[in-house]
Short mmCIF file of C-alpha atoms in Angstrom, two decimals:
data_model
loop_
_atom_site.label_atom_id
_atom_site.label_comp_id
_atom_site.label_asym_id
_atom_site.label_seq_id
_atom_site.Cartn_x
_atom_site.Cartn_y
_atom_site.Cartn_z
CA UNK A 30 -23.39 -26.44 -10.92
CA UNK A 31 -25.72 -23.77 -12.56
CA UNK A 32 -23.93 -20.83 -13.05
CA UNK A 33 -26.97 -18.76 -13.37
CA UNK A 34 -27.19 -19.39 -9.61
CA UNK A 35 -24.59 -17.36 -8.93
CA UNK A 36 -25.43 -14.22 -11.37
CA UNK A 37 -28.24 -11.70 -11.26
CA UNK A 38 -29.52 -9.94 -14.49
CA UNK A 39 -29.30 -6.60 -15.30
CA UNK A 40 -31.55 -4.05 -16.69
CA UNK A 41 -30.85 -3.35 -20.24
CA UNK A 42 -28.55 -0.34 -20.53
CA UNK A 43 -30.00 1.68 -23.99
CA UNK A 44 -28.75 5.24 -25.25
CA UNK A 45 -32.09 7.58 -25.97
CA UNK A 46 -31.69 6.62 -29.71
CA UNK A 47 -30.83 2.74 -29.18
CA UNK A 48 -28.09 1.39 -30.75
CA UNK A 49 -26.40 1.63 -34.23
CA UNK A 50 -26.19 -1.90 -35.71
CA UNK A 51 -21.97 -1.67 -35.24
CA UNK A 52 -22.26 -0.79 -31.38
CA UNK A 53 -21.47 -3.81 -29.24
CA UNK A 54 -24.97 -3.18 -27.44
CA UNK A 55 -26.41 -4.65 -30.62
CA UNK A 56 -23.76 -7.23 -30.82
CA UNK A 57 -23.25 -9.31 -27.28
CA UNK A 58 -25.60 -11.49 -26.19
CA UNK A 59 -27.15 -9.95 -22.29
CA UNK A 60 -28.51 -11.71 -19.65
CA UNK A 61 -31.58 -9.41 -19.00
CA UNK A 62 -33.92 -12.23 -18.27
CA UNK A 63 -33.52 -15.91 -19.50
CA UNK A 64 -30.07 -17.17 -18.75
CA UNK A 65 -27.85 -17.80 -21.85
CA UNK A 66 -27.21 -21.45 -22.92
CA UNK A 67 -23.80 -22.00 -22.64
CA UNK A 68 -24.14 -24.94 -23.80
CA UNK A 69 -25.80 -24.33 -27.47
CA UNK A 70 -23.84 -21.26 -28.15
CA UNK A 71 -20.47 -20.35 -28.58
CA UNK A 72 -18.63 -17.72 -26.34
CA UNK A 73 -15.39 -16.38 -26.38
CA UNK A 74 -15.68 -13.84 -23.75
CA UNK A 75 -17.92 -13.28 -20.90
CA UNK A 76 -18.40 -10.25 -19.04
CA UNK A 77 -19.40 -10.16 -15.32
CA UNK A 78 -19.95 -7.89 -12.56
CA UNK A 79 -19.38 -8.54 -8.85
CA UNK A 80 -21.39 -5.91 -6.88
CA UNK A 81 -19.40 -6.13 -3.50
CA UNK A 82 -16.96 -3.63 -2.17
CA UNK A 83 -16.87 -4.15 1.76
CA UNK A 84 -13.22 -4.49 1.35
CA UNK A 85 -12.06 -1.74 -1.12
CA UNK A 86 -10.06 0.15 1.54
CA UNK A 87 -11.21 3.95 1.74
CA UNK A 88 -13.12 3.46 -1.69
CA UNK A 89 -16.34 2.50 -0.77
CA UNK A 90 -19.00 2.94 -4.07
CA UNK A 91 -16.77 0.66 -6.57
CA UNK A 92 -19.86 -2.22 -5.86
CA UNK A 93 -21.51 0.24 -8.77
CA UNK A 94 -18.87 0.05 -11.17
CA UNK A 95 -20.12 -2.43 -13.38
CA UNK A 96 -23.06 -0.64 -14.28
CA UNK A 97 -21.24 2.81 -15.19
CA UNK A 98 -18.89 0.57 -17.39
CA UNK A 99 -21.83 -0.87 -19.41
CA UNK A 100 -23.12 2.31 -19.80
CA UNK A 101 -19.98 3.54 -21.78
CA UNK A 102 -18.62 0.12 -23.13
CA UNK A 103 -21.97 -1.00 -25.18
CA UNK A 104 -21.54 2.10 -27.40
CA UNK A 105 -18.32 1.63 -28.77
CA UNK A 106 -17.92 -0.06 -32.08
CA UNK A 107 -17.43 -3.39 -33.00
CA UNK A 108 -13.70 -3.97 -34.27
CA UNK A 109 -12.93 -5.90 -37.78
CA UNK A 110 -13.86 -8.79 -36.35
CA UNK A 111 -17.13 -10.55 -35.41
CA UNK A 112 -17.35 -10.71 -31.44
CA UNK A 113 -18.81 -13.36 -29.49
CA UNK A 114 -19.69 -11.74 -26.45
CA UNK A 115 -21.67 -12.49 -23.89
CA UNK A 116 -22.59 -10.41 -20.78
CA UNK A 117 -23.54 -12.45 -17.59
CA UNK A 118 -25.13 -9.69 -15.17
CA UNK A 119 -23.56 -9.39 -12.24
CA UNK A 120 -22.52 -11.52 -8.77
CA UNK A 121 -24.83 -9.87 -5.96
CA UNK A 122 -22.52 -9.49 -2.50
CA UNK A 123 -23.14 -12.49 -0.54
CA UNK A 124 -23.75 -12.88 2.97
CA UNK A 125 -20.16 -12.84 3.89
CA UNK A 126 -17.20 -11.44 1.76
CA UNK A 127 -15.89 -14.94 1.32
CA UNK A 128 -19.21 -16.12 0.17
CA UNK A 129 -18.42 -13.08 -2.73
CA UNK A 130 -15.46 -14.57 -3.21
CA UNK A 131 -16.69 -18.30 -3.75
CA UNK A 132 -19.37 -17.30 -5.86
CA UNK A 133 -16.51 -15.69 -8.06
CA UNK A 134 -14.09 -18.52 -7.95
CA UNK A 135 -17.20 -21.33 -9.00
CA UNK A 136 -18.06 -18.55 -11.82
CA UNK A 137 -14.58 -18.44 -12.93
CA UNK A 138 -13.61 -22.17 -12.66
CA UNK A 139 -16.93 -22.99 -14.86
CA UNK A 140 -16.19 -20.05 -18.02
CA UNK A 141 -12.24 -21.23 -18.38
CA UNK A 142 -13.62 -24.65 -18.34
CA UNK A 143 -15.62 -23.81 -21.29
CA UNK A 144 -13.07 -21.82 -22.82
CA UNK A 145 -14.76 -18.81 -22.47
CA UNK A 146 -12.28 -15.95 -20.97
CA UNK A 147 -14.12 -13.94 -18.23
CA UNK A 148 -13.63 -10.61 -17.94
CA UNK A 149 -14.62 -9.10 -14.14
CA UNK A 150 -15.64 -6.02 -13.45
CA UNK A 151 -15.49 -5.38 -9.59
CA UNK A 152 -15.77 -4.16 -6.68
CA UNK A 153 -12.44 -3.87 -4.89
CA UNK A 154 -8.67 -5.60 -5.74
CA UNK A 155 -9.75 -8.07 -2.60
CA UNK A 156 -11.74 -9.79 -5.62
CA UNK A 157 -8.67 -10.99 -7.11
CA UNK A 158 -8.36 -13.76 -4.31
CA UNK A 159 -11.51 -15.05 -5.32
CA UNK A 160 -10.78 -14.51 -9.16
CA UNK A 161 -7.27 -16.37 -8.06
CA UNK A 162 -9.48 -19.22 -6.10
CA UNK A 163 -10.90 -20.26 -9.54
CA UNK A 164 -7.27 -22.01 -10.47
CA UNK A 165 -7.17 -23.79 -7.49
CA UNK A 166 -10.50 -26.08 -8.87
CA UNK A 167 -8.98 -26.00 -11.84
CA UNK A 168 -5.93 -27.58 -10.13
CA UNK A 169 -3.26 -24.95 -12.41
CA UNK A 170 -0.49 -23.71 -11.54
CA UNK A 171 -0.96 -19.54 -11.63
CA UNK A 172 1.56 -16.85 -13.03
CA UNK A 173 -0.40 -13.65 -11.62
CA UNK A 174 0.30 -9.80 -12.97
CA UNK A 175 -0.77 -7.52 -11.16
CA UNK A 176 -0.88 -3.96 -12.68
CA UNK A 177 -0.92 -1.61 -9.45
CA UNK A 178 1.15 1.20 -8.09
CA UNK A 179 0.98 -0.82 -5.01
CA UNK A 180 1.65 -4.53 -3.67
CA UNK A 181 -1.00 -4.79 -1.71
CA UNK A 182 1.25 -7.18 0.88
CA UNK A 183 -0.33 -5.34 4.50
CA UNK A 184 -0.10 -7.93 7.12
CA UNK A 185 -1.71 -6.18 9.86
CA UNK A 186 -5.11 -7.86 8.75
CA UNK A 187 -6.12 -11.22 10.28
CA UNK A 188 -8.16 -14.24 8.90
CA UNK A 189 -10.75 -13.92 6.08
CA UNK A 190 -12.53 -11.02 6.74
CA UNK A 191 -8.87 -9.06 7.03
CA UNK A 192 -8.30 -10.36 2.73
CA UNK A 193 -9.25 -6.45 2.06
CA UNK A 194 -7.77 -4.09 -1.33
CA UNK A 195 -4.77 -3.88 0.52
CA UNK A 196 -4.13 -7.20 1.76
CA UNK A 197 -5.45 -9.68 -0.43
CA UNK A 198 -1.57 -10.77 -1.84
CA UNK A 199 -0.53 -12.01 0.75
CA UNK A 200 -3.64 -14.14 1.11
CA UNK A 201 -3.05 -15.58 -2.05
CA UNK A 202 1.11 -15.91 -1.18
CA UNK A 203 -0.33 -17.73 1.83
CA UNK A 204 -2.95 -19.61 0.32
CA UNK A 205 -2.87 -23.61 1.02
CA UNK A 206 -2.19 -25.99 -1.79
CA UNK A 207 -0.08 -22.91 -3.33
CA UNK A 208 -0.88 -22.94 -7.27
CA UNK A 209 0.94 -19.86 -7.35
CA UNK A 210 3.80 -20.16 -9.83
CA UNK A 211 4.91 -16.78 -10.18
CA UNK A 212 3.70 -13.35 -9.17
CA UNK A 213 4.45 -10.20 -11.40
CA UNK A 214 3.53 -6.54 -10.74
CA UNK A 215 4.20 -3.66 -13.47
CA UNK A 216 3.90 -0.28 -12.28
CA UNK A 217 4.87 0.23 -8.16
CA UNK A 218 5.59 3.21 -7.21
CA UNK A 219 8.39 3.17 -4.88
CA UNK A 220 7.47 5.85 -2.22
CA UNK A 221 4.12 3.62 -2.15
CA UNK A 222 6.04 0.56 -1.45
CA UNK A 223 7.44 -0.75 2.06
CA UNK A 224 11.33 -1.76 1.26
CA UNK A 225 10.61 -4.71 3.60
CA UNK A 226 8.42 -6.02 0.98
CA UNK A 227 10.35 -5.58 -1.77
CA UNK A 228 12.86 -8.02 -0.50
CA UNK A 229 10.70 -10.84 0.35
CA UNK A 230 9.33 -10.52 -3.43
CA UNK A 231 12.67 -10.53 -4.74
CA UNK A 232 13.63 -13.27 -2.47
CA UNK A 233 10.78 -15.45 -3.92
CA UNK A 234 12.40 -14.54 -7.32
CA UNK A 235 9.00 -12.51 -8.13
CA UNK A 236 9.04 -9.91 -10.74
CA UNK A 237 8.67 -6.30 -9.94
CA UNK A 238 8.78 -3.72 -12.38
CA UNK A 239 8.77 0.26 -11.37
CA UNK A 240 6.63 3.25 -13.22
CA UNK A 241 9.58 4.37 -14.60
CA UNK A 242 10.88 1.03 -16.10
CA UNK A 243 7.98 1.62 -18.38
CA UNK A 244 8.57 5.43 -19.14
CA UNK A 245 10.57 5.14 -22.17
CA UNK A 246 8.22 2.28 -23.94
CA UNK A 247 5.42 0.61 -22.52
CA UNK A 248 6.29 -2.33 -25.03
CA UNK A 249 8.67 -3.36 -22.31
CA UNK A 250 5.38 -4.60 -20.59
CA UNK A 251 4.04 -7.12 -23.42
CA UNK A 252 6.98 -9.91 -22.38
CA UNK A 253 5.95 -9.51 -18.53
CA UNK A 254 1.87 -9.62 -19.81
CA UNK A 255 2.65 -12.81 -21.96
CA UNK A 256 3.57 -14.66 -18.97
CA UNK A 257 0.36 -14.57 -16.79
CA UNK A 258 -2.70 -16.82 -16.91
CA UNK A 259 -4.82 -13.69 -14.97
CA UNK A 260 -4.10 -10.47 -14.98
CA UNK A 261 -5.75 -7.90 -11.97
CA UNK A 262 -5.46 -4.47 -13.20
CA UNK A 263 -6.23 -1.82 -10.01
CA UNK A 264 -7.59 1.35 -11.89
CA UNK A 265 -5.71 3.37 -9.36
CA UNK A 266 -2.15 2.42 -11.25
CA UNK A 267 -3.53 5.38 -13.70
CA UNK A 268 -2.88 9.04 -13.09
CA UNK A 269 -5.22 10.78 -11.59
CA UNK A 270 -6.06 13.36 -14.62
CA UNK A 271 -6.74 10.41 -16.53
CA UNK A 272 -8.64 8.09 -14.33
CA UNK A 273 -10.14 10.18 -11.40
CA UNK A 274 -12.92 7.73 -10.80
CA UNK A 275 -10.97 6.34 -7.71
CA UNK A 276 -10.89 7.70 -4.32
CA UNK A 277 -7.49 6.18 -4.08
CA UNK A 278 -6.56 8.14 -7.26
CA UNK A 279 -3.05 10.00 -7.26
CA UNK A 280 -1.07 12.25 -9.84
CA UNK A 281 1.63 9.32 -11.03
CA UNK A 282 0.99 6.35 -12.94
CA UNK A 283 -0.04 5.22 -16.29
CA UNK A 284 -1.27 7.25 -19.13
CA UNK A 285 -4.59 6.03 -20.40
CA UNK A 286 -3.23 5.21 -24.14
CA UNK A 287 -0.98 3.13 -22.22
CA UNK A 288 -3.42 1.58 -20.02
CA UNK A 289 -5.30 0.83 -23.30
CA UNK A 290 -2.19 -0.88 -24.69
CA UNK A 291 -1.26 -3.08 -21.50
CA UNK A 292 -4.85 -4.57 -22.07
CA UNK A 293 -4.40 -5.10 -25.52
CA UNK A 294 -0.93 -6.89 -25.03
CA UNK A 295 -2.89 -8.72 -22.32
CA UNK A 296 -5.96 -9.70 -24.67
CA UNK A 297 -3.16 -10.97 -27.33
CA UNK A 298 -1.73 -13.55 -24.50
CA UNK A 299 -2.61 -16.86 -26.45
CA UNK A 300 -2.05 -18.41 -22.33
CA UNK A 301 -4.08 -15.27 -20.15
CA UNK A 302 -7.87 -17.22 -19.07
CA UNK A 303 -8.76 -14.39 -16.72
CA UNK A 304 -8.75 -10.58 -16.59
CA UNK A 305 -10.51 -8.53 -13.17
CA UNK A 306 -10.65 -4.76 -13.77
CA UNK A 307 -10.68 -3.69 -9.71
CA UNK A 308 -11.32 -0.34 -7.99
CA UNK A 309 -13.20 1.72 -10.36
CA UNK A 310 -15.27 4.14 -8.07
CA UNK A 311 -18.25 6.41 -10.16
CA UNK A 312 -18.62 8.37 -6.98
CA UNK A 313 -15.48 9.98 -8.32
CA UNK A 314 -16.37 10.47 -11.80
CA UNK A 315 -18.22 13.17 -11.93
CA UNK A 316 -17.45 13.63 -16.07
CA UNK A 317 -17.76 9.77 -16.59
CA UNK A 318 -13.97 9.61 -18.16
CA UNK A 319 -12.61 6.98 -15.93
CA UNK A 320 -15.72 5.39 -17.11
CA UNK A 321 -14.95 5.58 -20.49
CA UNK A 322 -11.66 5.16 -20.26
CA UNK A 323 -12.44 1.38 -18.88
CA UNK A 324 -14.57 0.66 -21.48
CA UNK A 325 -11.75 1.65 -24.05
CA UNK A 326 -9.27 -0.92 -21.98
CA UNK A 327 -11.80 -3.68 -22.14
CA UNK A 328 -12.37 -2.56 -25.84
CA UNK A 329 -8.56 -3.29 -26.28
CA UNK A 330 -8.46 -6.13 -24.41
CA UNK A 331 -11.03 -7.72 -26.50
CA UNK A 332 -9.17 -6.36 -29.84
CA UNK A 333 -6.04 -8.07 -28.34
CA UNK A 334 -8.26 -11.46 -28.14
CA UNK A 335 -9.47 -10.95 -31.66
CA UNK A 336 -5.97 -10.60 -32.95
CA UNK A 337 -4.00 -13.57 -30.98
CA UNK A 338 -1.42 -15.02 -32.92
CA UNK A 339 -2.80 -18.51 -31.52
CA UNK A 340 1.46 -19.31 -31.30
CA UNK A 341 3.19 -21.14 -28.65
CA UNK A 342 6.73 -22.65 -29.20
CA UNK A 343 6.01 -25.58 -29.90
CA UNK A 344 5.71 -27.94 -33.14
CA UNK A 345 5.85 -27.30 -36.26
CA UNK A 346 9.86 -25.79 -35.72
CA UNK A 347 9.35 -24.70 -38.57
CA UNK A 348 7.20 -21.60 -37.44
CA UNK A 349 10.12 -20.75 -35.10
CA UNK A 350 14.26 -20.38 -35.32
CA UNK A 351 16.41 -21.45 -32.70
CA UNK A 352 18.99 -19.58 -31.10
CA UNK A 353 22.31 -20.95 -28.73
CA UNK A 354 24.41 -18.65 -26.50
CA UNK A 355 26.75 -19.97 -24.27
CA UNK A 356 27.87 -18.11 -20.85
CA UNK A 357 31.61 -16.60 -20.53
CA UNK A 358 32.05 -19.46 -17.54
CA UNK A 359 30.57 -22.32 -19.36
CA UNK A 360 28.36 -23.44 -16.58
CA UNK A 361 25.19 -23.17 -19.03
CA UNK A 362 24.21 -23.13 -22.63
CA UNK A 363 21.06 -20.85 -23.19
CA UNK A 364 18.49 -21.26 -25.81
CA UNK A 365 16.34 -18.92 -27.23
CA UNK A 366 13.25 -19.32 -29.78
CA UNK A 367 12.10 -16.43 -31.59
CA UNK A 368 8.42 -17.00 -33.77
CA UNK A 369 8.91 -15.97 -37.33
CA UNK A 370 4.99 -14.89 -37.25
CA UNK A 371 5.34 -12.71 -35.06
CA UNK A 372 8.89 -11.47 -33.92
CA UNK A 373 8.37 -12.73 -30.60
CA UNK A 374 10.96 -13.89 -28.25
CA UNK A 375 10.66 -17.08 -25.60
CA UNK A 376 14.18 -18.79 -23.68
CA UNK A 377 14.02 -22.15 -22.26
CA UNK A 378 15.01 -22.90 -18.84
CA UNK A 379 15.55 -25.99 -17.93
CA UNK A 380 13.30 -28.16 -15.41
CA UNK A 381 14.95 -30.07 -12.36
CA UNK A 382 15.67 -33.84 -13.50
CA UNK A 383 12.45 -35.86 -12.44
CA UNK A 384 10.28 -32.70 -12.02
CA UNK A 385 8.44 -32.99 -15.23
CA UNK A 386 7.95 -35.83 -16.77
CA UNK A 387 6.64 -34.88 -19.95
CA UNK A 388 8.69 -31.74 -20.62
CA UNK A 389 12.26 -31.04 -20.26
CA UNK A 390 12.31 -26.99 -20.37
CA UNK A 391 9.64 -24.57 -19.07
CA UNK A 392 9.27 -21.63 -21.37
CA UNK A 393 9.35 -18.31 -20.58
CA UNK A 394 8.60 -15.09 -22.34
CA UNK A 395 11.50 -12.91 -22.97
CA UNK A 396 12.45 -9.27 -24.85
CA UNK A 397 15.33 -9.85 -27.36
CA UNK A 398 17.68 -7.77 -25.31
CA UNK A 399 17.69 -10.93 -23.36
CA UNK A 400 19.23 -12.91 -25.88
CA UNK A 401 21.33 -9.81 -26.88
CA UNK A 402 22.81 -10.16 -23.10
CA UNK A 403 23.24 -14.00 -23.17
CA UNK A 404 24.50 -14.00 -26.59
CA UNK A 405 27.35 -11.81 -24.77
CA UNK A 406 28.61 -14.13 -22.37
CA UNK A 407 25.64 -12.66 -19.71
CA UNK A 408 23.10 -14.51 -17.75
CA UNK A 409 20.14 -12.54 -18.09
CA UNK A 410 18.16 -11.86 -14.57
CA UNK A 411 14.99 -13.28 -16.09
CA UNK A 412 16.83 -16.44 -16.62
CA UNK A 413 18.09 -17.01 -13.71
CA UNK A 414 15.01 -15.97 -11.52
CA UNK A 415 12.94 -18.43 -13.96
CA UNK A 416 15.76 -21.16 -12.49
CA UNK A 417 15.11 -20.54 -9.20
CA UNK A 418 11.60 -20.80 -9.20
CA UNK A 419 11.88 -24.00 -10.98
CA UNK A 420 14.21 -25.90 -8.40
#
């Protein structure tokens, strides 16, 4: 498969006075012409567009995203760090919105092949089934976060063509084989959210997180971010002042420094493969901040990537201490692992005998409040959810 038969090339986006030497203009390699060689060089990061937004529900225009975001994002600096970029063009809508969707998924499957992480700039949330699609070649199990005000669970929609902005989760919940592990959302709004839905996530021990969990510390995020192989962030989860590039737009949700540090949490996951940044509209951006404001996000994300602790708790223990707490009842002994790089806390929850036969605990990223609780006699939720998912 070529993967340059999938992407179009773009015309070279150039301030009046070119680039300084430190803008990433000067610094990522850009598919203007002649296809890159992924073969001779080395990527970490690839950046596509997909130009198709039949399915963005009342925010029609978000197929021109991609080029608004270039326009901003290639004249911010380099970091301390030397990138290794490269920008892909875009996916061209295909015939059909599946065929958009394909396309996406082949593109997808290919770059986490190579261990390159792509990061999408779409086009409507519906992309994220296609973005999703990618693991199912890949034959991995998915943990999905989804940062969106909404859950995106309507099931008045019908077949394919019904897989729109507001639909397209319970596609992937009803997707067949199911590589979905677990599904995580920070940021609902409640008055956004049907109750009826709510329980049916909760009954699938998914994990749901409110605005307001976050409203004391957004650091209560980075746990919940460290978990997912893809993230889909809907640009619409941002308050309006701060992101009014979305016809969908409303006065609650994230601040934009916070925004900027979910993606950097996100680019330090040493497990994400897969980022889509869904919804942007510059129909709506008449000042070019939401604009901008994406381009600092990806700029985070990418200073998260640069700055991965490369840590996983595994071998050498002696990167990592070992914690025990033991319930009030005695039904279960709980073990924690905190990394003595970085401060970071993962429990271990034991698989069903037979169910893996080359480990004996999944891990799971955890805050240390959760040991605090176990440590206490307490079974923390996360724990316990983790469990049921597992049997």
């Amino acid at each position: 498969m070529l993967l340059s038969d999938f992407l179009s090339p773009i015309d070279y986006v150039s301030p009046r006075n070119g680039f300084y030497n430190s803008h990433l203009g000067s610094k990522l390699e850009i598919y203007t012409s002649e296809f890159p060689d992924l073969d001779i060089n080395t990527y970490d990061i690839a950046i596509i567009g997909v130009l198709d937004d039949r399915n963005a529900i009342d925010n029609s225009g978000t197929a021109l995203s991609a080029e608004y975001f270039r326009d901003k994002f290639y004249s911010l600096n380099e970091g301390n760090y030397s990138t290794r970029i490269v920008d892909l063009g875009n996916i061209k809508a295909g015939h059909e919105v599946f065929d958009t969707y394909i396309a996406l998924k082949l593109v997808v499957a290919e770059l986490v092949k190579r261990n390159i992480v792509p990061i999408i700039i779409g086009g409507g949330q519906d992309l994220t089934y296609g973005q999703f699609m990618a693991y199912e070649e890949l034959e991995q199990k998915v943990d999905l976060l989804v940062v969106d005000s909404h859950f995106d669970l309507d099931d008045d929609a019908e077949g394919i063509s019904g897989t729109t902005s507001q639909s397209y989760l319970n596609r992937i919940l009803l997707h067949e084989p199911n590589y979905l592990f677990n599904y995580s959302n920070i940021g609902y709004q409640t008055y956004f959210v049907n109750q009826e839905s709510l329980k049916v996530l909760n009954k699938l021990y998914f994990d749901v997180h409110r605005l307001g969990d976050f409203s004391s510390t957004i650091s209560l995020a980075e746990p919940i971010i460290r978990n997912a192989n893809m993230i889909s962030f809907d640009l619409s989860a941002i308050r309006s002042s701060d992101a009014g590039g979305n016809a969908n737009a409303t006065p609650n949700g994230f601040y934009g420094e916070e925004a900027c540090q979910i993606c950097r949490y996100a680019g330090m996951n040493d497990k994400l493969s897969s980022i889509g940044f869904y919804e942007f509209n510059p129909a709506y951006d008449s000042n070019g901040q939401t604009a901008f404001l994406l381009a600092q996000m990806v700029w985070y994300f990418i200073d998260g990537f640069y700055n991965r602790k490369k840590e996983h708790p595994m071998l050498p223990k002696s990167h990592y201490i070992t914690y025990r707490a033991n319930l009030k009842d005695g039904s279960h002994e709980l073990v924690f692992i905190k990394s003595k790089k970085s401060d970071r806390w993962w429990m271990q929850v034991p698989y069903p005998t037979g169910l893996s036969k080359n480990e004996r605990h999944h891990l799971v990223p955890c805050r240390y409040e959760d040991y605090q609780l176990a440590n206490s006699g307490e079974m923390p939720d996360l724990w316990w959810r983790t469990y049921q998912k597992l049997n």
